[in-house]
Amino acid sequence: MAAIVALLCTLFVFSVSSPGDALSLDYYDKTCPQAESTITNVVKKAMTNDNTVPAALLRMHFHDCFIRGCDGSVLLKSVGNNQAEKDGPPNISLHAFYVIDNAKKAIESVCPGVVSCADILALAARDAVALSGGPTWEVPKGRKDGRVSKASETRQLPAPTFNISQLQQSFSQRGLSMADLVALSGGHTLGFAHCSSFQNRIHNFSPNSDIDPSMNQAFATSLRIVCPAHNKVKNAGSTMDSSVTTFDNTYYKLLLQGKSLFSSDQALLTTSKTKSLVSKFASSQADFNKAFVKSMIKMSSLAGGQEVRLDCRVVN
Ligand code: HEM
Ligand SMILES: *[C@@H]1O[C@H](CO)[C@@H](O)[C@H](O)[C@H]1NC(C)=O
Ligand SMILES: *[C@@H]1O[C@H](CO)[C@@H](O)[C@H](O)[C@H]1NC(C)=O
């Protein structure tokens, strides 16, 4: 019996990650010991000039991992007639690519050709959370950069209009659970959303109701002022929560009050299992931090790529 269990465990481990490309905490200890501190310094500096940088880095890493694994495909630029991910439809708030370029440049000058762009992005996302008052953690490293980036594949990203079953499907296709979904949605404690991302909830929601009835009505009204039905203001929108540059559990507290922006946020309250996790995270910052770290490590370990890119915007 014990032997069978051991065999099954071995098979399971090998099916999740092939032995050759498993990530490890000490991956750059010998080849580039300065890698992490170099990235942290670049992120710190960028944040002092622009407080939207942390949110941008966290979202960029999420998009990277959800398409072809965490392989830096989100960083590639369009070449010839290949339109890259970053020029695909939901790129509206992807920005701060220059931070990754700066980190890569700084690292190449100390240990050329060693640190992948995918690892730089994973580390920068961790730094973004930690430097915004959130938890910190050790990032397993050794990701490789991919050679393919297609705008058409951004359709694989979950949409803000998704309901709970669509979200579950999107996450489970990547080996992520409902618990991961609830914890990672807490990333919406940072940053900003454009009107188009929550328009469906505040205008023509249904034949019976202009506004999503699950929203706090005063909150919806205030959003309608910033985002009128035929909004013409290009960068109009709302901060994700009331403490937009602080990584905390405010997102969950507001969610329970009907003050979330997206249908996909509200959807977390539609099953008892996800709702109880929302309540747990709303009442404990420590529980949220712990769960977020666990799920981030899981998401950021989705495999991709095969090379270490020399310039994060172009394949070797
Ligand atoms: C569960 C599925 C998710 C959906 C449907 C979703 C959707 C969105 C949308 C529509 C925006 C606003 C884009 C805009 O209007 O500019 C956004 C922003 C953001 N998302 Fe998500 N997201 C999801 C999961 C995640 C995850 C897993 C993370 C990271 C752990 C994340 C982090 C962020 C951040 C930080 C922003 C703000 C970006 C900025 O201000 O630059 N999201 N998300
Ligand atoms: C988003 O895509 C459009 C084209 O679809 C492009 O012009 C724009 O530069 C892209 N934004 C970013 C930040 O790459
Ligand atoms: C979610 O949306 C899909 C597609 O519109 C639909 O088939 C499904 O029944 C919905 N699920 C829930 C729980 O509302």
Short mmCIF file of C-alpha atoms and ligand atoms in Angstrom, two decimals:
data_model
loop_
_atom_site.label_atom_id
_atom_site.label_comp_id
_atom_site.label_asym_id
_atom_site.label_seq_id
_atom_site.Cartn_x
_atom_site.Cartn_y
_atom_site.Cartn_z
CA MET A 1 0.00 0.00 0.00
CA ALA A 2 2.71 2.47 1.02
CA ALA A 3 4.62 1.59 -2.14
CA ILE A 4 1.61 2.35 -4.30
CA VAL A 5 1.09 5.67 -2.59
CA ALA A 6 4.77 6.53 -3.09
CA LEU A 7 4.56 5.56 -6.77
CA LEU A 8 1.45 7.67 -7.29
CA CYS A 9 3.14 10.64 -5.60
CA THR A 10 6.17 10.27 -7.84
CA LEU A 11 4.01 10.12 -10.96
CA PHE A 12 2.12 13.17 -9.79
CA VAL A 13 5.27 15.20 -9.18
CA PHE A 14 6.66 14.32 -12.59
CA SER A 15 3.46 15.15 -14.39
CA VAL A 16 3.32 18.64 -12.83
CA SER A 17 6.90 19.62 -13.58
CA SER A 18 9.44 17.71 -15.60
CA PRO A 19 12.61 17.27 -13.51
CA GLY A 20 14.86 19.30 -15.84
CA ASP A 21 13.02 22.59 -15.56
CA ALA A 22 11.83 22.63 -11.95
CA LEU A 23 12.13 26.05 -10.37
CA SER A 24 14.34 26.55 -7.33
CA LEU A 25 14.97 29.18 -4.69
CA ASP A 26 18.77 29.10 -5.13
CA TYR A 27 18.72 29.11 -8.95
CA TYR A 28 20.94 32.21 -9.33
CA ASP A 29 22.99 31.83 -6.13
CA LYS A 30 26.13 30.95 -8.08
CA THR A 31 25.47 32.58 -11.47
CA CYS A 32 23.97 35.91 -10.43
CA PRO A 33 23.78 36.49 -6.69
CA GLN A 34 23.03 40.20 -7.28
CA ALA A 35 19.93 39.50 -9.38
CA GLU A 36 17.26 40.01 -6.73
CA SER A 37 18.69 43.10 -5.07
CA THR A 38 19.26 44.67 -8.49
CA ILE A 39 15.61 44.18 -9.44
CA THR A 40 14.37 45.43 -6.06
CA ASN A 41 16.38 48.63 -6.44
CA VAL A 42 15.00 49.29 -9.91
CA VAL A 43 11.40 48.70 -8.76
CA LYS A 44 11.91 50.93 -5.71
CA LYS A 45 13.26 53.76 -7.83
CA ALA A 46 10.47 53.48 -10.40
CA MET A 47 7.83 53.54 -7.64
CA THR A 48 9.11 56.76 -6.17
CA ASN A 49 8.61 58.47 -9.54
CA ASP A 50 5.31 56.80 -10.43
CA ASN A 51 2.98 55.22 -7.86
CA THR A 52 1.08 53.27 -10.53
CA VAL A 53 4.12 51.03 -11.12
CA PRO A 54 3.37 48.31 -8.51
CA ALA A 55 -0.15 47.65 -9.82
CA ALA A 56 1.17 47.55 -13.37
CA LEU A 57 3.87 45.00 -12.52
CA LEU A 58 1.48 42.73 -10.63
CA ARG A 59 -1.08 42.72 -13.44
CA MET A 60 1.63 42.23 -16.08
CA HIS A 61 2.87 39.11 -14.29
CA PHE A 62 -0.68 37.72 -14.03
CA HIS A 63 -1.22 38.23 -17.78
CA ASP A 64 2.15 36.70 -18.53
CA CYS A 65 1.40 33.55 -16.53
CA PHE A 66 -2.11 33.05 -17.91
CA ILE A 67 -0.93 32.94 -21.53
CA ARG A 68 1.62 30.23 -22.40
CA GLY A 69 2.80 30.09 -18.77
CA CYS A 70 5.12 32.61 -17.11
CA ASP A 71 7.46 32.96 -20.06
CA GLY A 72 7.77 36.71 -20.58
CA SER A 73 5.50 36.51 -23.66
CA VAL A 74 3.64 39.61 -22.44
CA LEU A 75 6.88 41.61 -22.80
CA LEU A 76 7.49 40.88 -26.49
CA LYS A 77 6.77 43.58 -29.03
CA SER A 78 4.90 43.14 -32.29
CA VAL A 79 7.24 42.24 -35.18
CA GLY A 80 6.34 42.35 -38.87
CA ASN A 81 2.78 41.17 -39.22
CA ASN A 82 2.76 39.34 -35.87
CA GLN A 83 0.71 41.37 -33.42
CA ALA A 84 1.99 40.60 -29.90
CA GLU A 85 -0.01 40.10 -26.67
CA LYS A 86 0.76 43.60 -25.46
CA ASP A 87 -1.08 44.95 -28.49
CA GLY A 88 -4.08 42.70 -27.91
CA PRO A 89 -7.49 43.97 -26.73
CA PRO A 90 -7.36 43.95 -22.90
CA ASN A 91 -3.99 45.74 -22.85
CA ILE A 92 -5.73 48.95 -21.84
CA SER A 93 -3.93 49.24 -18.52
CA LEU A 94 -0.76 47.26 -19.22
CA HIS A 95 2.06 49.71 -18.72
CA ALA A 96 5.42 50.26 -17.01
CA PHE A 97 7.25 47.89 -19.38
CA TYR A 98 10.21 50.24 -19.04
CA VAL A 99 10.73 49.04 -15.45
CA ILE A 100 11.44 45.52 -16.70
CA ASP A 101 13.76 46.94 -19.38
CA ASN A 102 15.67 48.90 -16.75
CA ALA A 103 15.99 45.86 -14.49
CA LYS A 104 17.18 43.72 -17.40
CA LYS A 105 19.75 46.32 -18.41
CA ALA A 106 21.08 46.56 -14.86
CA ILE A 107 21.31 42.77 -14.56
CA GLU A 108 22.93 42.26 -17.96
CA SER A 109 25.73 44.58 -16.89
CA VAL A 110 26.58 42.34 -13.91
CA CYS A 111 25.77 38.84 -15.20
CA PRO A 112 25.08 38.83 -18.94
CA GLY A 113 22.79 36.25 -20.50
CA VAL A 114 21.84 34.50 -17.27
CA VAL A 115 18.58 35.88 -15.83
CA SER A 116 15.38 35.37 -17.83
CA CYS A 117 12.88 38.16 -18.41
CA ALA A 118 10.14 35.89 -17.02
CA ASP A 119 12.07 35.61 -13.72
CA ILE A 120 12.67 39.37 -13.66
CA LEU A 121 8.92 39.96 -14.02
CA ALA A 122 8.05 37.38 -11.32
CA LEU A 123 10.53 38.99 -8.92
CA ALA A 124 9.40 42.51 -9.78
CA ALA A 125 5.77 41.52 -9.08
CA ARG A 126 6.80 40.15 -5.69
CA ASP A 127 8.70 43.37 -4.95
CA ALA A 128 5.71 45.44 -6.05
CA VAL A 129 3.51 43.69 -3.48
CA ALA A 130 6.09 43.81 -0.68
CA LEU A 131 7.01 47.46 -1.27
CA SER A 132 3.30 48.39 -1.20
CA GLY A 133 2.89 47.10 2.33
CA GLY A 134 1.93 43.55 1.40
CA PRO A 135 3.61 40.27 2.31
CA THR A 136 6.97 39.21 0.95
CA TRP A 137 8.11 35.73 0.00
CA GLU A 138 10.93 33.76 -1.63
CA VAL A 139 10.29 33.36 -5.36
CA PRO A 140 11.30 30.05 -6.97
CA LYS A 141 13.36 30.89 -10.07
CA GLY A 142 14.62 29.33 -13.29
CA ARG A 143 11.81 30.27 -15.70
CA LYS A 144 12.73 30.43 -19.36
CA ASP A 145 11.54 33.01 -21.87
CA GLY A 146 9.23 32.03 -24.70
CA ARG A 147 9.55 32.89 -28.37
CA VAL A 148 5.86 33.35 -29.19
CA SER A 149 3.44 36.16 -28.36
CA LYS A 150 0.10 36.53 -30.14
CA ALA A 151 -2.51 39.22 -29.62
CA SER A 152 -5.24 36.69 -30.48
CA GLU A 153 -4.32 34.64 -27.40
CA THR A 154 -5.26 37.44 -25.00
CA ARG A 155 -8.80 36.10 -25.52
CA GLN A 156 -7.73 33.34 -23.10
CA LEU A 157 -7.62 35.84 -20.23
CA PRO A 158 -10.62 35.91 -17.89
CA ALA A 159 -12.93 38.86 -18.61
CA PRO A 160 -14.32 41.21 -15.94
CA THR A 161 -17.83 40.16 -17.01
CA PHE A 162 -17.18 36.49 -16.14
CA ASN A 163 -19.45 34.65 -13.71
CA ILE A 164 -18.18 32.15 -11.17
CA SER A 165 -18.30 29.11 -13.45
CA GLN A 166 -16.39 30.90 -16.19
CA LEU A 167 -13.79 32.04 -13.66
CA GLN A 168 -13.51 28.55 -12.26
CA GLN A 169 -12.94 27.12 -15.72
CA SER A 170 -10.29 29.72 -16.56
CA PHE A 171 -8.39 29.03 -13.34
CA SER A 172 -8.75 25.25 -13.32
CA GLN A 173 -7.39 25.06 -16.88
CA ARG A 174 -4.19 26.38 -15.33
CA GLY A 175 -4.25 24.09 -12.32
CA LEU A 176 -5.57 26.82 -10.04
CA SER A 177 -8.38 26.24 -7.54
CA MET A 178 -11.32 28.31 -6.35
CA ALA A 179 -9.25 29.17 -3.26
CA ASP A 180 -6.52 30.49 -5.58
CA LEU A 181 -9.16 32.49 -7.46
CA VAL A 182 -10.37 34.20 -4.30
CA ALA A 183 -6.87 34.90 -2.97
CA LEU A 184 -5.46 36.16 -6.28
CA SER A 185 -8.46 38.40 -6.92
CA GLY A 186 -7.13 40.28 -3.90
CA GLY A 187 -4.58 41.71 -6.33
CA HIS A 188 -7.40 44.14 -7.03
CA THR A 189 -6.36 45.96 -3.89
CA LEU A 190 -3.89 47.84 -6.11
CA GLY A 191 -4.47 50.01 -9.14
CA PHE A 192 -7.04 51.45 -11.43
CA ALA A 193 -9.76 50.32 -13.84
CA HIS A 194 -11.13 52.09 -16.88
CA CYS A 195 -14.88 52.65 -17.29
CA SER A 196 -15.11 50.01 -20.02
CA SER A 197 -14.17 47.31 -17.52
CA PHE A 198 -17.26 47.82 -15.35
CA GLN A 199 -19.62 49.55 -17.78
CA ASN A 200 -21.82 46.43 -17.91
CA ARG A 201 -22.76 46.89 -14.25
CA ILE A 202 -23.74 50.55 -14.27
CA HIS A 203 -25.62 51.00 -17.57
CA ASN A 204 -28.18 48.66 -19.17
CA PHE A 205 -27.31 45.91 -16.73
CA SER A 206 -30.53 44.00 -17.45
CA PRO A 207 -33.97 44.65 -18.93
CA ASN A 208 -35.23 45.26 -15.39
CA SER A 209 -32.41 47.25 -13.92
CA ASP A 210 -29.97 49.80 -15.28
CA ILE A 211 -27.62 49.12 -12.38
CA ASP A 212 -26.48 45.71 -11.11
CA PRO A 213 -28.74 45.26 -8.05
CA SER A 214 -25.92 43.51 -6.18
CA MET A 215 -23.99 46.79 -6.12
CA ASN A 216 -24.21 49.34 -3.35
CA GLN A 217 -26.47 51.88 -5.05
CA ALA A 218 -24.66 55.00 -3.82
CA PHE A 219 -21.39 53.49 -5.02
CA ALA A 220 -22.91 52.72 -8.43
CA THR A 221 -24.25 56.26 -8.67
CA SER A 222 -20.83 57.72 -7.99
CA LEU A 223 -19.34 55.50 -10.71
CA ARG A 224 -22.01 56.65 -13.17
CA ILE A 225 -20.90 60.24 -12.64
CA VAL A 226 -17.33 59.41 -13.62
CA CYS A 227 -18.45 56.97 -16.32
CA PRO A 228 -21.58 58.23 -18.11
CA ALA A 229 -23.32 55.94 -20.62
CA HIS A 230 -21.51 57.30 -23.62
CA ASN A 231 -18.25 58.08 -21.94
CA LYS A 232 -15.90 60.09 -24.12
CA VAL A 233 -13.14 60.72 -21.59
CA LYS A 234 -10.33 58.41 -22.63
CA ASN A 235 -8.77 57.63 -19.26
CA ALA A 236 -11.83 57.90 -17.06
CA GLY A 237 -12.33 55.20 -14.47
CA SER A 238 -11.98 54.35 -10.83
CA THR A 239 -9.34 53.20 -8.40
CA MET A 240 -9.72 49.53 -7.53
CA ASP A 241 -10.21 50.17 -3.83
CA SER A 242 -10.00 53.08 -1.44
CA SER A 243 -6.33 52.44 -0.59
CA VAL A 244 -5.03 52.08 -4.12
CA THR A 245 -1.28 52.14 -3.46
CA THR A 246 -1.47 49.97 -0.33
CA PHE A 247 -1.57 46.21 -0.60
CA ASP A 248 -4.12 45.25 2.05
CA ASN A 249 -7.43 43.42 2.51
CA THR A 250 -9.64 46.47 1.87
CA TYR A 251 -10.72 44.90 -1.43
CA TYR A 252 -12.56 42.11 0.43
CA LYS A 253 -14.17 44.50 2.92
CA LEU A 254 -15.52 46.64 0.09
CA LEU A 255 -16.61 43.56 -1.85
CA LEU A 256 -18.82 42.51 1.07
CA GLN A 257 -20.39 46.00 1.00
CA GLY A 258 -21.28 45.76 -2.71
CA LYS A 259 -18.45 48.13 -3.62
CA SER A 260 -16.43 46.05 -6.05
CA LEU A 261 -15.90 47.15 -9.64
CA PHE A 262 -16.19 44.02 -11.77
CA SER A 263 -18.82 41.34 -12.19
CA SER A 264 -15.93 38.91 -11.73
CA ASP A 265 -15.28 40.37 -8.26
CA GLN A 266 -18.95 40.24 -7.30
CA ALA A 267 -19.09 36.63 -8.57
CA LEU A 268 -16.89 35.56 -5.65
CA LEU A 269 -19.94 36.02 -3.41
CA THR A 270 -22.11 33.65 -5.44
CA THR A 271 -20.93 30.32 -4.04
CA SER A 272 -20.80 29.53 -0.33
CA LYS A 273 -17.21 28.30 -0.54
CA THR A 274 -15.82 31.41 -2.25
CA LYS A 275 -18.00 33.72 -0.15
CA SER A 276 -16.67 32.28 3.09
CA LEU A 277 -13.11 32.84 1.89
CA VAL A 278 -13.97 36.46 1.05
CA SER A 279 -15.30 36.90 4.61
CA LYS A 280 -12.23 35.25 6.07
CA PHE A 281 -9.86 37.53 4.14
CA ALA A 282 -11.98 40.61 4.94
CA SER A 283 -11.63 39.92 8.63
CA SER A 284 -7.98 38.91 8.64
CA GLN A 285 -5.16 40.63 6.79
CA ALA A 286 -2.84 37.84 7.99
CA ASP A 287 -5.03 35.09 6.53
CA PHE A 288 -5.22 36.96 3.23
CA ASN A 289 -1.46 37.51 3.09
CA LYS A 290 -0.78 33.85 3.74
CA ALA A 291 -3.23 32.67 1.09
CA PHE A 292 -2.07 35.26 -1.45
CA VAL A 293 1.57 34.19 -1.14
CA LYS A 294 0.67 30.52 -1.55
CA SER A 295 -1.44 31.18 -4.64
CA MET A 296 1.07 33.59 -6.18
CA ILE A 297 3.80 30.95 -5.94
CA LYS A 298 1.45 28.50 -7.63
CA MET A 299 0.45 30.89 -10.42
CA SER A 300 3.97 32.10 -10.99
CA SER A 301 5.25 28.55 -11.36
CA LEU A 302 3.23 27.85 -14.51
CA ALA A 303 5.89 26.76 -16.98
CA GLY A 304 6.60 28.25 -20.41
CA GLY A 305 9.63 29.24 -22.49
CA GLN A 306 12.98 27.83 -23.57
CA GLU A 307 15.62 30.58 -23.72
CA VAL A 308 17.08 33.46 -21.72
CA ARG A 309 16.23 36.51 -23.77
CA LEU A 310 18.91 39.20 -24.06
CA ASP A 311 16.38 41.97 -24.70
CA CYS A 312 13.01 41.46 -23.01
CA ARG A 313 11.15 42.95 -25.99
CA VAL A 314 12.55 40.64 -28.70
CA VAL A 315 13.35 36.93 -29.01
CA ASN A 316 17.04 35.97 -29.35
C1 HEM B 1 -9.98 36.68 -11.66
C2 HEM B 1 -9.88 37.14 -12.88
C3 HEM B 1 -9.46 38.55 -13.18
C4 HEM B 1 -10.14 39.42 -13.97
C5 HEM B 1 -11.42 39.17 -14.71
C6 HEM B 1 -9.39 40.66 -13.95
C7 HEM B 1 -9.75 41.80 -14.64
C8 HEM B 1 -9.13 43.03 -14.53
C9 HEM B 1 -9.53 44.22 -15.21
C10 HEM B 1 -10.68 44.32 -16.20
C11 HEM B 1 -8.75 45.23 -14.79
C12 HEM B 1 -8.83 46.70 -15.18
C13 HEM B 1 -8.24 46.99 -16.53
C14 HEM B 1 -8.52 48.42 -16.88
O1 HEM B 1 -9.70 48.75 -17.02
O2 HEM B 1 -7.58 49.20 -17.01
C15 HEM B 1 -7.80 44.67 -13.87
C16 HEM B 1 -6.83 45.39 -13.22
C17 HEM B 1 -5.90 44.83 -12.37
N1 HEM B 1 -5.78 43.49 -12.07
FE1 HEM B 1 -7.07 42.01 -12.54
N2 HEM B 1 -8.29 40.51 -13.15
C18 HEM B 1 -8.29 39.24 -12.66
C19 HEM B 1 -7.33 38.68 -11.86
C20 HEM B 1 -6.20 39.34 -11.42
C21 HEM B 1 -5.09 38.71 -10.75
C22 HEM B 1 -4.96 37.20 -10.52
C23 HEM B 1 -4.21 39.69 -10.44
C24 HEM B 1 -2.88 39.58 -9.73
C25 HEM B 1 -2.67 38.75 -8.74
C26 HEM B 1 -4.78 40.94 -10.90
C27 HEM B 1 -4.23 42.18 -10.71
C28 HEM B 1 -4.72 43.36 -11.22
C29 HEM B 1 -4.15 44.67 -10.93
C30 HEM B 1 -2.99 44.96 -9.99
C31 HEM B 1 -4.89 45.59 -11.67
C32 HEM B 1 -4.67 47.11 -11.73
C33 HEM B 1 -3.75 47.40 -12.90
C34 HEM B 1 -3.26 48.83 -12.96
O3 HEM B 1 -3.74 49.69 -12.23
O4 HEM B 1 -2.37 49.09 -13.76
N3 HEM B 1 -5.98 40.68 -11.51
N4 HEM B 1 -8.06 43.33 -13.71
C1 LIG B 2 -2.36 48.37 -26.82
O1 LIG B 2 -2.69 47.98 -28.13
C2 LIG B 2 -2.77 49.04 -29.08
C3 LIG B 2 -3.16 48.46 -30.41
O2 LIG B 2 -4.14 47.49 -30.32
C4 LIG B 2 -1.42 49.75 -29.15
O3 LIG B 2 -1.51 50.86 -30.01
C5 LIG B 2 -0.97 50.21 -27.75
O4 LIG B 2 0.34 50.74 -27.81
C6 LIG B 2 -1.00 49.04 -26.78
N1 LIG B 2 -0.65 49.48 -25.44
C7 LIG B 2 0.46 49.09 -24.80
C8 LIG B 2 0.64 49.62 -23.43
O5 LIG B 2 1.30 48.35 -25.29
C1 LIG B 3 -22.12 31.65 -16.59
O1 LIG B 3 -22.19 32.08 -17.93
C2 LIG B 3 -22.23 31.04 -18.87
C3 LIG B 3 -22.12 31.65 -20.28
O2 LIG B 3 -22.96 32.74 -20.44
C4 LIG B 3 -23.51 30.23 -18.67
O3 LIG B 3 -23.58 29.16 -19.60
C5 LIG B 3 -23.52 29.69 -17.24
O4 LIG B 3 -24.72 29.03 -16.97
C6 LIG B 3 -23.33 30.82 -16.23
N1 LIG B 3 -23.15 30.25 -14.90
C7 LIG B 3 -23.68 30.80 -13.81
C8 LIG B 3 -23.37 30.13 -12.51
O5 LIG B 3 -24.39 31.78 -13.86
#
